[in-house]
């Protein structure tokens, strides 16, 4: 597994070196609007700890960090009023998933018909 790159864009956001459009924060989690939204609601939920990917996070994070991330996603969905119409949560891990930023993050998509679940390049 790749080691954590301290210069990735989300690390810079967490250090306050570049701004973000924050929607939620607690001891373990930061969430902000995606800079290039794919849907009317497109929120990124990230752990404050240094985890490269879902593989890293799921295997190395504490139970408290994992619980906090999913609780935060649930709170954000309710606060944004997207539960009734529905939403999609997605995490890209590694090359085949086209993960661009090597700091684990959940995407929350909502606000329109989200279409088919996935369109793979076979
Ligand atoms: P992924 O391909 O899963 O790694 O997704 C990375 C996401 O980060 C993309 O949806 C980008 O639009 C988003 N992104 C990149 N830089 C920023 C930034 N400075 N603020 C908010 N979102 C960003």
mmCIF file of N, CA and C and ligand atoms in Angstrom:
data_model
loop_
_atom_site.group_PDB
_atom_site.id
_atom_site.type_symbol
_atom_site.label_atom_id
_atom_site.label_comp_id
_atom_site.label_asym_id
_atom_site.label_seq_id
_atom_site.Cartn_x
_atom_site.Cartn_y
_atom_site.Cartn_z
ATOM 1 N N UNK A 1 0.848 -1.201 0.000
ATOM 2 C CA UNK A 1 0.000 0.000 0.000
ATOM 3 C C UNK A 1 0.881 1.248 0.000
ATOM 4 N N UNK A 2 0.454 2.243 -0.770
ATOM 5 C CA UNK A 2 1.212 3.495 -0.840
ATOM 6 C C UNK A 2 1.211 4.189 0.521
ATOM 7 N N UNK A 3 2.328 4.862 0.815
ATOM 8 C CA UNK A 3 2.360 5.629 2.057
ATOM 9 C C UNK A 3 1.604 6.942 1.859
ATOM 10 N N UNK A 4 1.212 7.541 2.951
ATOM 11 C CA UNK A 4 0.394 8.745 2.913
ATOM 12 C C UNK A 4 1.206 9.929 2.381
ATOM 13 N N UNK A 5 0.657 10.632 1.404
ATOM 14 C CA UNK A 5 1.291 11.825 0.818
ATOM 15 C C UNK A 5 0.750 13.064 1.543
ATOM 16 N N UNK A 6 1.596 13.648 2.356
ATOM 17 C CA UNK A 6 1.189 14.782 3.181
ATOM 18 C C UNK A 6 0.866 16.041 2.357
ATOM 19 N N UNK A 7 1.180 16.016 1.083
ATOM 20 C CA UNK A 7 0.929 17.184 0.226
ATOM 21 C C UNK A 7 -0.348 17.051 -0.594
ATOM 22 N N UNK A 8 -1.150 16.016 -0.345
ATOM 23 C CA UNK A 8 -2.390 15.913 -1.126
ATOM 24 C C UNK A 8 -3.340 17.032 -0.723
ATOM 25 N N UNK A 9 -4.285 17.314 -1.614
ATOM 26 C CA UNK A 9 -5.119 18.516 -1.451
ATOM 27 C C UNK A 9 -5.971 18.459 -0.182
ATOM 28 N N UNK A 10 -6.406 17.279 0.217
ATOM 29 C CA UNK A 10 -7.242 17.215 1.426
ATOM 30 C C UNK A 10 -6.389 17.393 2.687
ATOM 31 N N UNK A 11 -5.142 16.956 2.648
ATOM 32 C CA UNK A 11 -4.235 17.234 3.774
ATOM 33 C C UNK A 11 -4.048 18.742 3.926
ATOM 34 N N UNK A 12 -3.937 19.436 2.791
ATOM 35 C CA UNK A 12 -3.776 20.903 2.836
ATOM 36 C C UNK A 12 -5.036 21.566 3.382
ATOM 37 N N UNK A 13 -6.209 21.044 3.005
ATOM 38 C CA UNK A 13 -7.465 21.579 3.554
ATOM 39 C C UNK A 13 -7.504 21.352 5.062
ATOM 40 N N UNK A 14 -7.138 20.154 5.491
ATOM 41 C CA UNK A 14 -7.165 19.851 6.933
ATOM 42 C C UNK A 14 -6.198 20.742 7.708
ATOM 43 N N UNK A 15 -5.088 21.124 7.112
ATOM 44 C CA UNK A 15 -4.127 22.016 7.791
ATOM 45 C C UNK A 15 -4.519 23.481 7.670
ATOM 46 N N UNK A 16 -5.592 23.749 6.918
ATOM 47 C CA UNK A 16 -6.023 25.133 6.741
ATOM 48 C C UNK A 16 -5.193 25.907 5.735
ATOM 49 N N UNK A 17 -4.418 25.195 4.920
ATOM 50 C CA UNK A 17 -3.550 25.869 3.939
ATOM 51 C C UNK A 17 -4.320 26.302 2.697
ATOM 52 N N UNK A 18 -5.401 25.581 2.388
ATOM 53 C CA UNK A 18 -6.308 26.014 1.325
ATOM 54 C C UNK A 18 -7.731 25.930 1.875
ATOM 55 N N UNK A 19 -8.620 26.778 1.366
ATOM 56 C CA UNK A 19 -9.967 26.834 1.939
ATOM 57 C C UNK A 19 -10.850 25.687 1.446
ATOM 58 N N UNK A 20 -11.937 25.483 2.168
ATOM 59 C CA UNK A 20 -12.975 24.576 1.692
ATOM 60 C C UNK A 20 -14.318 25.163 2.083
ATOM 61 N N UNK A 21 -15.351 24.687 1.423
ATOM 62 C CA UNK A 21 -16.724 25.107 1.708
ATOM 63 C C UNK A 21 -17.305 24.101 2.712
ATOM 64 N N UNK A 22 -17.001 24.330 3.979
ATOM 65 C CA UNK A 22 -17.271 23.342 5.033
ATOM 66 C C UNK A 22 -18.767 23.155 5.275
ATOM 67 N N UNK A 23 -19.170 21.919 5.423
ATOM 68 C CA UNK A 23 -20.564 21.637 5.771
ATOM 69 C C UNK A 23 -20.685 20.929 7.113
ATOM 70 N N UNK A 24 -19.594 20.355 7.627
ATOM 71 C CA UNK A 24 -19.671 19.625 8.895
ATOM 72 C C UNK A 24 -18.251 19.425 9.416
ATOM 73 N N UNK A 25 -18.124 19.459 10.764
ATOM 74 C CA UNK A 25 -16.825 19.133 11.370
ATOM 75 C C UNK A 25 -17.054 18.600 12.773
ATOM 76 N N UNK A 26 -16.301 17.575 13.141
ATOM 77 C CA UNK A 26 -16.229 17.149 14.545
ATOM 78 C C UNK A 26 -14.790 16.714 14.814
ATOM 79 N N UNK A 27 -14.570 16.027 15.942
ATOM 80 C CA UNK A 27 -13.189 15.689 16.332
ATOM 81 C C UNK A 27 -12.485 14.810 15.304
ATOM 82 N N UNK A 28 -13.242 13.968 14.608
ATOM 83 C CA UNK A 28 -12.629 12.982 13.706
ATOM 84 C C UNK A 28 -12.882 13.247 12.230
ATOM 85 N N UNK A 29 -13.800 14.139 11.921
ATOM 86 C CA UNK A 29 -14.331 14.230 10.547
ATOM 87 C C UNK A 29 -14.422 15.671 10.080
ATOM 88 N N UNK A 30 -14.140 15.877 8.786
ATOM 89 C CA UNK A 30 -14.443 17.149 8.120
ATOM 90 C C UNK A 30 -15.237 16.816 6.857
ATOM 91 N N UNK A 31 -16.246 17.626 6.560
ATOM 92 C CA UNK A 31 -17.012 17.445 5.326
ATOM 93 C C UNK A 31 -17.166 18.796 4.644
ATOM 94 N N UNK A 32 -17.074 18.780 3.327
ATOM 95 C CA UNK A 32 -17.139 20.026 2.558
ATOM 96 C C UNK A 32 -17.691 19.727 1.176
ATOM 97 N N UNK A 33 -18.185 20.784 0.532
ATOM 98 C CA UNK A 33 -18.727 20.615 -0.813
ATOM 99 C C UNK A 33 -17.605 20.355 -1.818
ATOM 100 N N UNK A 34 -17.863 19.431 -2.733
ATOM 101 C CA UNK A 34 -16.899 19.128 -3.789
ATOM 102 C C UNK A 34 -16.713 20.364 -4.671
ATOM 103 N N UNK A 35 -15.477 20.630 -5.043
ATOM 104 C CA UNK A 35 -15.165 21.818 -5.842
ATOM 105 C C UNK A 35 -15.706 21.697 -7.266
ATOM 106 N N UNK A 36 -15.962 20.487 -7.698
ATOM 107 C CA UNK A 36 -16.459 20.227 -9.056
ATOM 108 C C UNK A 36 -17.673 19.297 -8.955
ATOM 109 N N UNK A 37 -18.804 19.837 -8.446
ATOM 110 C CA UNK A 37 -19.931 18.963 -8.109
ATOM 111 C C UNK A 37 -20.513 18.243 -9.320
ATOM 112 N N UNK A 38 -20.768 16.955 -9.132
ATOM 113 C CA UNK A 38 -21.346 16.131 -10.205
ATOM 114 C C UNK A 38 -22.861 16.076 -10.117
ATOM 115 N N UNK A 39 -23.401 16.494 -8.981
ATOM 116 C CA UNK A 39 -24.845 16.503 -8.733
ATOM 117 C C UNK A 39 -25.150 17.746 -7.895
ATOM 118 N N UNK A 40 -26.425 18.143 -7.794
ATOM 119 C CA UNK A 40 -26.745 19.362 -7.041
ATOM 120 C C UNK A 40 -26.202 19.342 -5.610
ATOM 121 N N UNK A 41 -26.290 18.205 -4.950
ATOM 122 C CA UNK A 41 -25.561 18.008 -3.679
ATOM 123 C C UNK A 41 -24.412 17.057 -3.956
ATOM 124 N N UNK A 42 -23.200 17.500 -3.653
ATOM 125 C CA UNK A 42 -22.017 16.634 -3.783
ATOM 126 C C UNK A 42 -21.069 17.026 -2.648
ATOM 127 N N UNK A 43 -21.165 16.244 -1.588
ATOM 128 C CA UNK A 43 -20.388 16.523 -0.374
ATOM 129 C C UNK A 43 -19.301 15.453 -0.229
ATOM 130 N N UNK A 44 -18.130 15.875 0.207
ATOM 131 C CA UNK A 44 -17.041 14.949 0.521
ATOM 132 C C UNK A 44 -16.902 14.862 2.031
ATOM 133 N N UNK A 45 -16.825 13.645 2.538
ATOM 134 C CA UNK A 45 -16.688 13.409 3.979
ATOM 135 C C UNK A 45 -15.350 12.719 4.191
ATOM 136 N N UNK A 46 -14.477 13.355 4.984
ATOM 137 C CA UNK A 46 -13.124 12.802 5.133
ATOM 138 C C UNK A 46 -12.776 12.640 6.612
ATOM 139 N N UNK A 47 -11.976 11.622 6.924
ATOM 140 C CA UNK A 47 -11.451 11.526 8.278
ATOM 141 C C UNK A 47 -10.329 12.552 8.462
ATOM 142 N N UNK A 48 -10.156 13.024 9.689
ATOM 143 C CA UNK A 48 -9.038 13.929 9.949
ATOM 144 C C UNK A 48 -7.714 13.166 10.024
ATOM 145 N N UNK A 49 -7.783 11.879 10.317
ATOM 146 C CA UNK A 49 -6.579 11.052 10.338
ATOM 147 C C UNK A 49 -6.050 10.812 8.935
ATOM 148 N N UNK A 50 -4.787 10.423 8.866
ATOM 149 C CA UNK A 50 -4.100 10.268 7.585
ATOM 150 C C UNK A 50 -4.281 8.851 7.046
ATOM 151 N N UNK A 51 -5.310 8.665 6.218
ATOM 152 C CA UNK A 51 -5.590 7.370 5.594
ATOM 153 C C UNK A 51 -5.656 7.553 4.091
ATOM 154 N N UNK A 52 -4.889 6.738 3.380
ATOM 155 C CA UNK A 52 -4.753 6.885 1.931
ATOM 156 C C UNK A 52 -6.054 6.551 1.197
ATOM 157 N N UNK A 53 -6.748 5.541 1.656
ATOM 158 C CA UNK A 53 -7.853 4.972 0.887
ATOM 159 C C UNK A 53 -8.826 4.265 1.819
ATOM 160 N N UNK A 54 -9.903 3.746 1.241
ATOM 161 C CA UNK A 54 -10.833 2.949 2.051
ATOM 162 C C UNK A 54 -10.126 1.717 2.612
ATOM 163 N N UNK A 55 -9.243 1.112 1.825
ATOM 164 C CA UNK A 55 -8.508 -0.057 2.329
ATOM 165 C C UNK A 55 -7.750 0.303 3.598
ATOM 166 N N UNK A 56 -7.036 1.400 3.554
ATOM 167 C CA UNK A 56 -6.254 1.874 4.699
ATOM 168 C C UNK A 56 -7.182 2.191 5.877
ATOM 169 N N UNK A 57 -8.239 2.947 5.585
ATOM 170 C CA UNK A 57 -9.144 3.390 6.656
ATOM 171 C C UNK A 57 -9.858 2.208 7.301
ATOM 172 N N UNK A 58 -10.432 1.332 6.490
ATOM 173 C CA UNK A 58 -11.217 0.229 7.044
ATOM 174 C C UNK A 58 -10.356 -0.709 7.882
ATOM 175 N N UNK A 59 -9.081 -0.822 7.527
ATOM 176 C CA UNK A 59 -8.220 -1.764 8.225
ATOM 177 C C UNK A 59 -7.412 -1.142 9.355
ATOM 178 N N UNK A 60 -7.158 0.151 9.288
ATOM 179 C CA UNK A 60 -6.247 0.769 10.258
ATOM 180 C C UNK A 60 -6.904 1.771 11.191
ATOM 181 N N UNK A 61 -8.029 2.352 10.823
ATOM 182 C CA UNK A 61 -8.644 3.378 11.659
ATOM 183 C C UNK A 61 -9.251 2.756 12.922
ATOM 184 N N UNK A 62 -9.370 3.579 13.947
ATOM 185 C CA UNK A 62 -10.000 3.116 15.186
ATOM 186 C C UNK A 62 -11.513 2.976 14.979
ATOM 187 N N UNK A 63 -12.120 2.204 15.870
ATOM 188 C CA UNK A 63 -13.576 2.079 15.810
ATOM 189 C C UNK A 63 -14.236 3.451 15.943
ATOM 190 N N UNK A 64 -13.673 4.308 16.782
ATOM 191 C CA UNK A 64 -14.248 5.648 16.980
ATOM 192 C C UNK A 64 -14.190 6.462 15.687
ATOM 193 N N UNK A 65 -13.075 6.368 14.964
ATOM 194 C CA UNK A 65 -12.954 7.115 13.698
ATOM 195 C C UNK A 65 -13.935 6.589 12.655
ATOM 196 N N UNK A 66 -14.061 5.265 12.592
ATOM 197 C CA UNK A 66 -14.963 4.679 11.590
ATOM 198 C C UNK A 66 -16.411 5.033 11.917
ATOM 199 N N UNK A 67 -16.770 4.921 13.192
ATOM 200 C CA UNK A 67 -18.133 5.279 13.583
ATOM 201 C C UNK A 67 -18.405 6.750 13.298
ATOM 202 N N UNK A 68 -17.437 7.601 13.608
ATOM 203 C CA UNK A 68 -17.631 9.041 13.426
ATOM 204 C C UNK A 68 -17.880 9.378 11.959
ATOM 205 N N UNK A 69 -17.149 8.726 11.071
ATOM 206 C CA UNK A 69 -17.295 9.046 9.647
ATOM 207 C C UNK A 69 -18.694 8.694 9.144
ATOM 208 N N UNK A 70 -19.167 7.507 9.524
ATOM 209 C CA UNK A 70 -20.488 7.104 9.038
ATOM 210 C C UNK A 70 -21.608 7.854 9.748
ATOM 211 N N UNK A 71 -21.421 8.145 11.034
ATOM 212 C CA UNK A 71 -22.409 8.984 11.728
ATOM 213 C C UNK A 71 -22.483 10.364 11.076
ATOM 214 N N UNK A 72 -21.329 10.902 10.718
ATOM 215 C CA UNK A 72 -21.299 12.226 10.086
ATOM 216 C C UNK A 72 -22.045 12.195 8.756
ATOM 217 N N UNK A 73 -21.802 11.162 7.972
ATOM 218 C CA UNK A 73 -22.502 11.057 6.682
ATOM 219 C C UNK A 73 -24.007 11.023 6.898
ATOM 220 N N UNK A 74 -24.433 10.278 7.904
ATOM 221 C CA UNK A 74 -25.861 10.207 8.203
ATOM 222 C C UNK A 74 -26.431 11.547 8.633
ATOM 223 N N UNK A 75 -25.681 12.262 9.481
ATOM 224 C CA UNK A 75 -26.139 13.587 9.930
ATOM 225 C C UNK A 75 -26.226 14.557 8.763
ATOM 226 N N UNK A 76 -25.231 14.547 7.918
ATOM 227 C CA UNK A 76 -25.209 15.460 6.774
ATOM 228 C C UNK A 76 -26.404 15.185 5.862
ATOM 229 N N UNK A 77 -26.661 13.919 5.612
ATOM 230 C CA UNK A 77 -27.791 13.575 4.739
ATOM 231 C C UNK A 77 -29.093 14.101 5.316
ATOM 232 N N UNK A 78 -29.276 13.952 6.609
ATOM 233 C CA UNK A 78 -30.512 14.461 7.224
ATOM 234 C C UNK A 78 -30.557 15.977 7.195
ATOM 235 N N UNK A 79 -29.408 16.607 7.545
ATOM 236 C CA UNK A 79 -29.391 18.080 7.581
ATOM 237 C C UNK A 79 -29.615 18.676 6.197
ATOM 238 N N UNK A 80 -29.125 18.014 5.170
ATOM 239 C CA UNK A 80 -29.291 18.524 3.809
ATOM 240 C C UNK A 80 -30.664 18.210 3.226
ATOM 241 N N UNK A 81 -31.453 17.414 3.947
ATOM 242 C CA UNK A 81 -32.807 17.105 3.494
ATOM 243 C C UNK A 81 -32.850 16.206 2.274
ATOM 244 N N UNK A 82 -31.870 15.294 2.171
ATOM 245 C CA UNK A 82 -31.777 14.456 0.964
ATOM 246 C C UNK A 82 -32.246 13.026 1.206
ATOM 247 N N UNK A 83 -32.695 12.747 2.435
ATOM 248 C CA UNK A 83 -33.054 11.357 2.749
ATOM 249 C C UNK A 83 -34.327 10.945 2.012
ATOM 250 N N UNK A 84 -35.308 11.835 1.990
ATOM 251 C CA UNK A 84 -36.605 11.453 1.415
ATOM 252 C C UNK A 84 -36.479 11.079 -0.062
ATOM 253 N N UNK A 85 -35.769 11.888 -0.820
ATOM 254 C CA UNK A 85 -35.636 11.594 -2.255
ATOM 255 C C UNK A 85 -34.520 10.609 -2.548
ATOM 256 N N UNK A 86 -33.580 10.479 -1.629
ATOM 257 C CA UNK A 86 -32.518 9.500 -1.784
ATOM 258 C C UNK A 86 -31.177 10.103 -2.118
ATOM 259 N N UNK A 87 -30.150 9.319 -1.868
ATOM 260 C CA UNK A 87 -28.779 9.764 -2.137
ATOM 261 C C UNK A 87 -27.903 8.551 -2.380
ATOM 262 N N UNK A 88 -26.691 8.807 -2.840
ATOM 263 C CA UNK A 88 -25.728 7.724 -3.090
ATOM 264 C C UNK A 88 -24.419 8.076 -2.399
ATOM 265 N N UNK A 89 -23.830 7.069 -1.736
ATOM 266 C CA UNK A 89 -22.501 7.233 -1.142
ATOM 267 C C UNK A 89 -21.532 6.368 -1.920
ATOM 268 N N UNK A 90 -20.361 6.945 -2.226
ATOM 269 C CA UNK A 90 -19.387 6.249 -3.054
ATOM 270 C C UNK A 90 -17.986 6.547 -2.509
ATOM 271 N N UNK A 91 -17.130 5.548 -2.538
ATOM 272 C CA UNK A 91 -15.719 5.758 -2.199
ATOM 273 C C UNK A 91 -14.876 5.081 -3.270
ATOM 274 N N UNK A 92 -14.017 5.835 -3.914
ATOM 275 C CA UNK A 92 -13.094 5.282 -4.896
ATOM 276 C C UNK A 92 -11.823 4.834 -4.194
ATOM 277 N N UNK A 93 -11.353 3.646 -4.542
ATOM 278 C CA UNK A 93 -10.124 3.117 -3.941
ATOM 279 C C UNK A 93 -9.201 2.637 -5.052
ATOM 280 N N UNK A 94 -8.107 3.364 -5.241
ATOM 281 C CA UNK A 94 -7.073 2.889 -6.141
ATOM 282 C C UNK A 94 -7.310 3.148 -7.619
ATOM 283 N N UNK A 95 -6.454 2.544 -8.415
ATOM 284 C CA UNK A 95 -6.381 2.830 -9.856
ATOM 285 C C UNK A 95 -7.655 2.535 -10.609
ATOM 286 N N UNK A 96 -8.177 1.332 -10.455
ATOM 287 C CA UNK A 96 -9.347 0.958 -11.253
ATOM 288 C C UNK A 96 -10.561 1.812 -10.925
ATOM 289 N N UNK A 97 -10.608 2.336 -9.700
ATOM 290 C CA UNK A 97 -11.736 3.195 -9.299
ATOM 291 C C UNK A 97 -11.462 4.663 -9.606
ATOM 292 N N UNK A 98 -10.287 4.962 -10.176
ATOM 293 C CA UNK A 98 -9.918 6.336 -10.531
ATOM 294 C C UNK A 98 -9.880 7.251 -9.305
ATOM 295 N N UNK A 99 -9.385 6.749 -8.197
ATOM 296 C CA UNK A 99 -9.217 7.610 -7.027
ATOM 297 C C UNK A 99 -8.176 8.676 -7.371
ATOM 298 N N UNK A 100 -8.590 9.937 -7.254
ATOM 299 C CA UNK A 100 -7.697 11.052 -7.605
ATOM 300 C C UNK A 100 -6.945 11.589 -6.400
ATOM 301 N N UNK A 101 -7.643 11.701 -5.289
ATOM 302 C CA UNK A 101 -7.022 12.309 -4.105
ATOM 303 C C UNK A 101 -6.690 11.190 -3.109
ATOM 304 N N UNK A 102 -5.404 11.035 -2.765
ATOM 305 C CA UNK A 102 -5.002 9.906 -1.918
ATOM 306 C C UNK A 102 -5.163 10.185 -0.425
ATOM 307 N N UNK A 103 -6.348 10.674 -0.082
ATOM 308 C CA UNK A 103 -6.781 10.772 1.321
ATOM 309 C C UNK A 103 -8.215 10.257 1.315
ATOM 310 N N UNK A 104 -8.481 9.206 2.086
ATOM 311 C CA UNK A 104 -9.785 8.541 2.029
ATOM 312 C C UNK A 104 -10.934 9.549 2.135
ATOM 313 N N UNK A 105 -11.945 9.358 1.315
ATOM 314 C CA UNK A 105 -13.118 10.227 1.368
ATOM 315 C C UNK A 105 -14.342 9.474 0.855
ATOM 316 N N UNK A 106 -15.489 9.836 1.446
ATOM 317 C CA UNK A 106 -16.780 9.427 0.918
ATOM 318 C C UNK A 106 -17.337 10.565 0.082
ATOM 319 N N UNK A 107 -17.914 10.219 -1.054
ATOM 320 C CA UNK A 107 -18.725 11.169 -1.812
ATOM 321 C C UNK A 107 -20.185 10.944 -1.414
ATOM 322 N N UNK A 108 -20.936 12.021 -1.192
ATOM 323 C CA UNK A 108 -22.394 11.927 -1.055
ATOM 324 C C UNK A 108 -23.008 12.678 -2.231
ATOM 325 N N UNK A 109 -23.739 11.947 -3.055
ATOM 326 C CA UNK A 109 -24.399 12.530 -4.235
ATOM 327 C C UNK A 109 -25.904 12.567 -4.006
ATOM 328 N N UNK A 110 -26.542 13.666 -4.366
ATOM 329 C CA UNK A 110 -27.997 13.760 -4.243
ATOM 330 C C UNK A 110 -28.496 14.968 -5.015
ATOM 331 N N UNK A 111 -29.821 15.058 -5.097
ATOM 332 C CA UNK A 111 -30.439 16.249 -5.666
ATOM 333 C C UNK A 111 -30.967 16.061 -7.066
ATOM 334 N N UNK A 112 -30.829 14.863 -7.613
ATOM 335 C CA UNK A 112 -31.373 14.562 -8.937
ATOM 336 C C UNK A 112 -31.434 13.043 -9.058
ATOM 337 N N UNK A 113 -32.054 12.568 -10.123
ATOM 338 C CA UNK A 113 -32.010 11.127 -10.405
ATOM 339 C C UNK A 113 -30.552 10.748 -10.673
ATOM 340 N N UNK A 114 -30.019 9.817 -9.900
ATOM 341 C CA UNK A 114 -28.594 9.506 -9.963
ATOM 342 C C UNK A 114 -28.240 8.476 -11.027
ATOM 343 N N UNK A 115 -29.236 8.032 -11.767
ATOM 344 C CA UNK A 115 -28.926 7.161 -12.904
ATOM 345 C C UNK A 115 -28.512 5.769 -12.462
ATOM 346 N N UNK A 116 -27.926 5.051 -13.411
ATOM 347 C CA UNK A 116 -27.527 3.681 -13.089
ATOM 348 C C UNK A 116 -26.384 3.702 -12.089
ATOM 349 N N UNK A 117 -26.207 2.592 -11.389
ATOM 350 C CA UNK A 117 -25.248 2.581 -10.289
ATOM 351 C C UNK A 117 -23.824 2.766 -10.781
ATOM 352 N N UNK A 118 -23.463 2.114 -11.875
ATOM 353 C CA UNK A 118 -22.071 2.165 -12.325
ATOM 354 C C UNK A 118 -22.028 1.843 -13.821
ATOM 355 N N UNK A 119 -21.055 2.461 -14.504
ATOM 356 C CA UNK A 119 -20.909 2.232 -15.940
ATOM 357 C C UNK A 119 -19.445 1.855 -16.197
ATOM 358 N N UNK A 120 -19.083 0.582 -16.017
ATOM 359 C CA UNK A 120 -17.685 0.196 -16.125
ATOM 360 C C UNK A 120 -17.163 0.211 -17.561
ATOM 361 N N UNK A 121 -15.852 0.480 -17.714
ATOM 362 C CA UNK A 121 -15.155 0.296 -18.985
ATOM 363 C C UNK A 121 -14.605 -1.128 -18.994
ATOM 364 N N UNK A 122 -15.287 -2.018 -19.652
ATOM 365 C CA UNK A 122 -14.852 -3.421 -19.613
ATOM 366 C C UNK A 122 -13.734 -3.668 -20.594
HETATM 367 P P1 LIG B 1 -11.800 10.867 -6.164
HETATM 368 O O1 LIG B 1 -11.690 10.660 -7.640
HETATM 369 O O2 LIG B 1 -12.754 9.889 -5.515
HETATM 370 O O3 LIG B 1 -10.439 10.861 -5.490
HETATM 371 O O4 LIG B 1 -12.465 12.285 -5.949
HETATM 372 C C1 LIG B 1 -11.749 13.437 -5.624
HETATM 373 C C2 LIG B 1 -12.733 14.571 -5.560
HETATM 374 O O5 LIG B 1 -12.111 15.668 -4.912
HETATM 375 C C3 LIG B 1 -13.220 15.070 -6.909
HETATM 376 O O6 LIG B 1 -14.646 14.967 -6.980
HETATM 377 C C4 LIG B 1 -12.757 16.529 -6.956
HETATM 378 O O7 LIG B 1 -13.665 17.388 -7.602
HETATM 379 C C5 LIG B 1 -12.618 16.844 -5.469
HETATM 380 N N1 LIG B 1 -11.699 17.930 -5.142
HETATM 381 C C6 LIG B 1 -10.433 18.088 -5.573
HETATM 382 N N2 LIG B 1 -9.891 19.195 -5.034
HETATM 383 C C7 LIG B 1 -10.835 19.731 -4.213
HETATM 384 C C8 LIG B 1 -10.892 20.903 -3.379
HETATM 385 N N3 LIG B 1 -9.847 21.726 -3.256
HETATM 386 N N4 LIG B 1 -12.030 21.145 -2.697
HETATM 387 C C9 LIG B 1 -13.094 20.313 -2.822
HETATM 388 N N5 LIG B 1 -13.109 19.214 -3.593
HETATM 389 C C10 LIG B 1 -11.993 18.930 -4.287
#
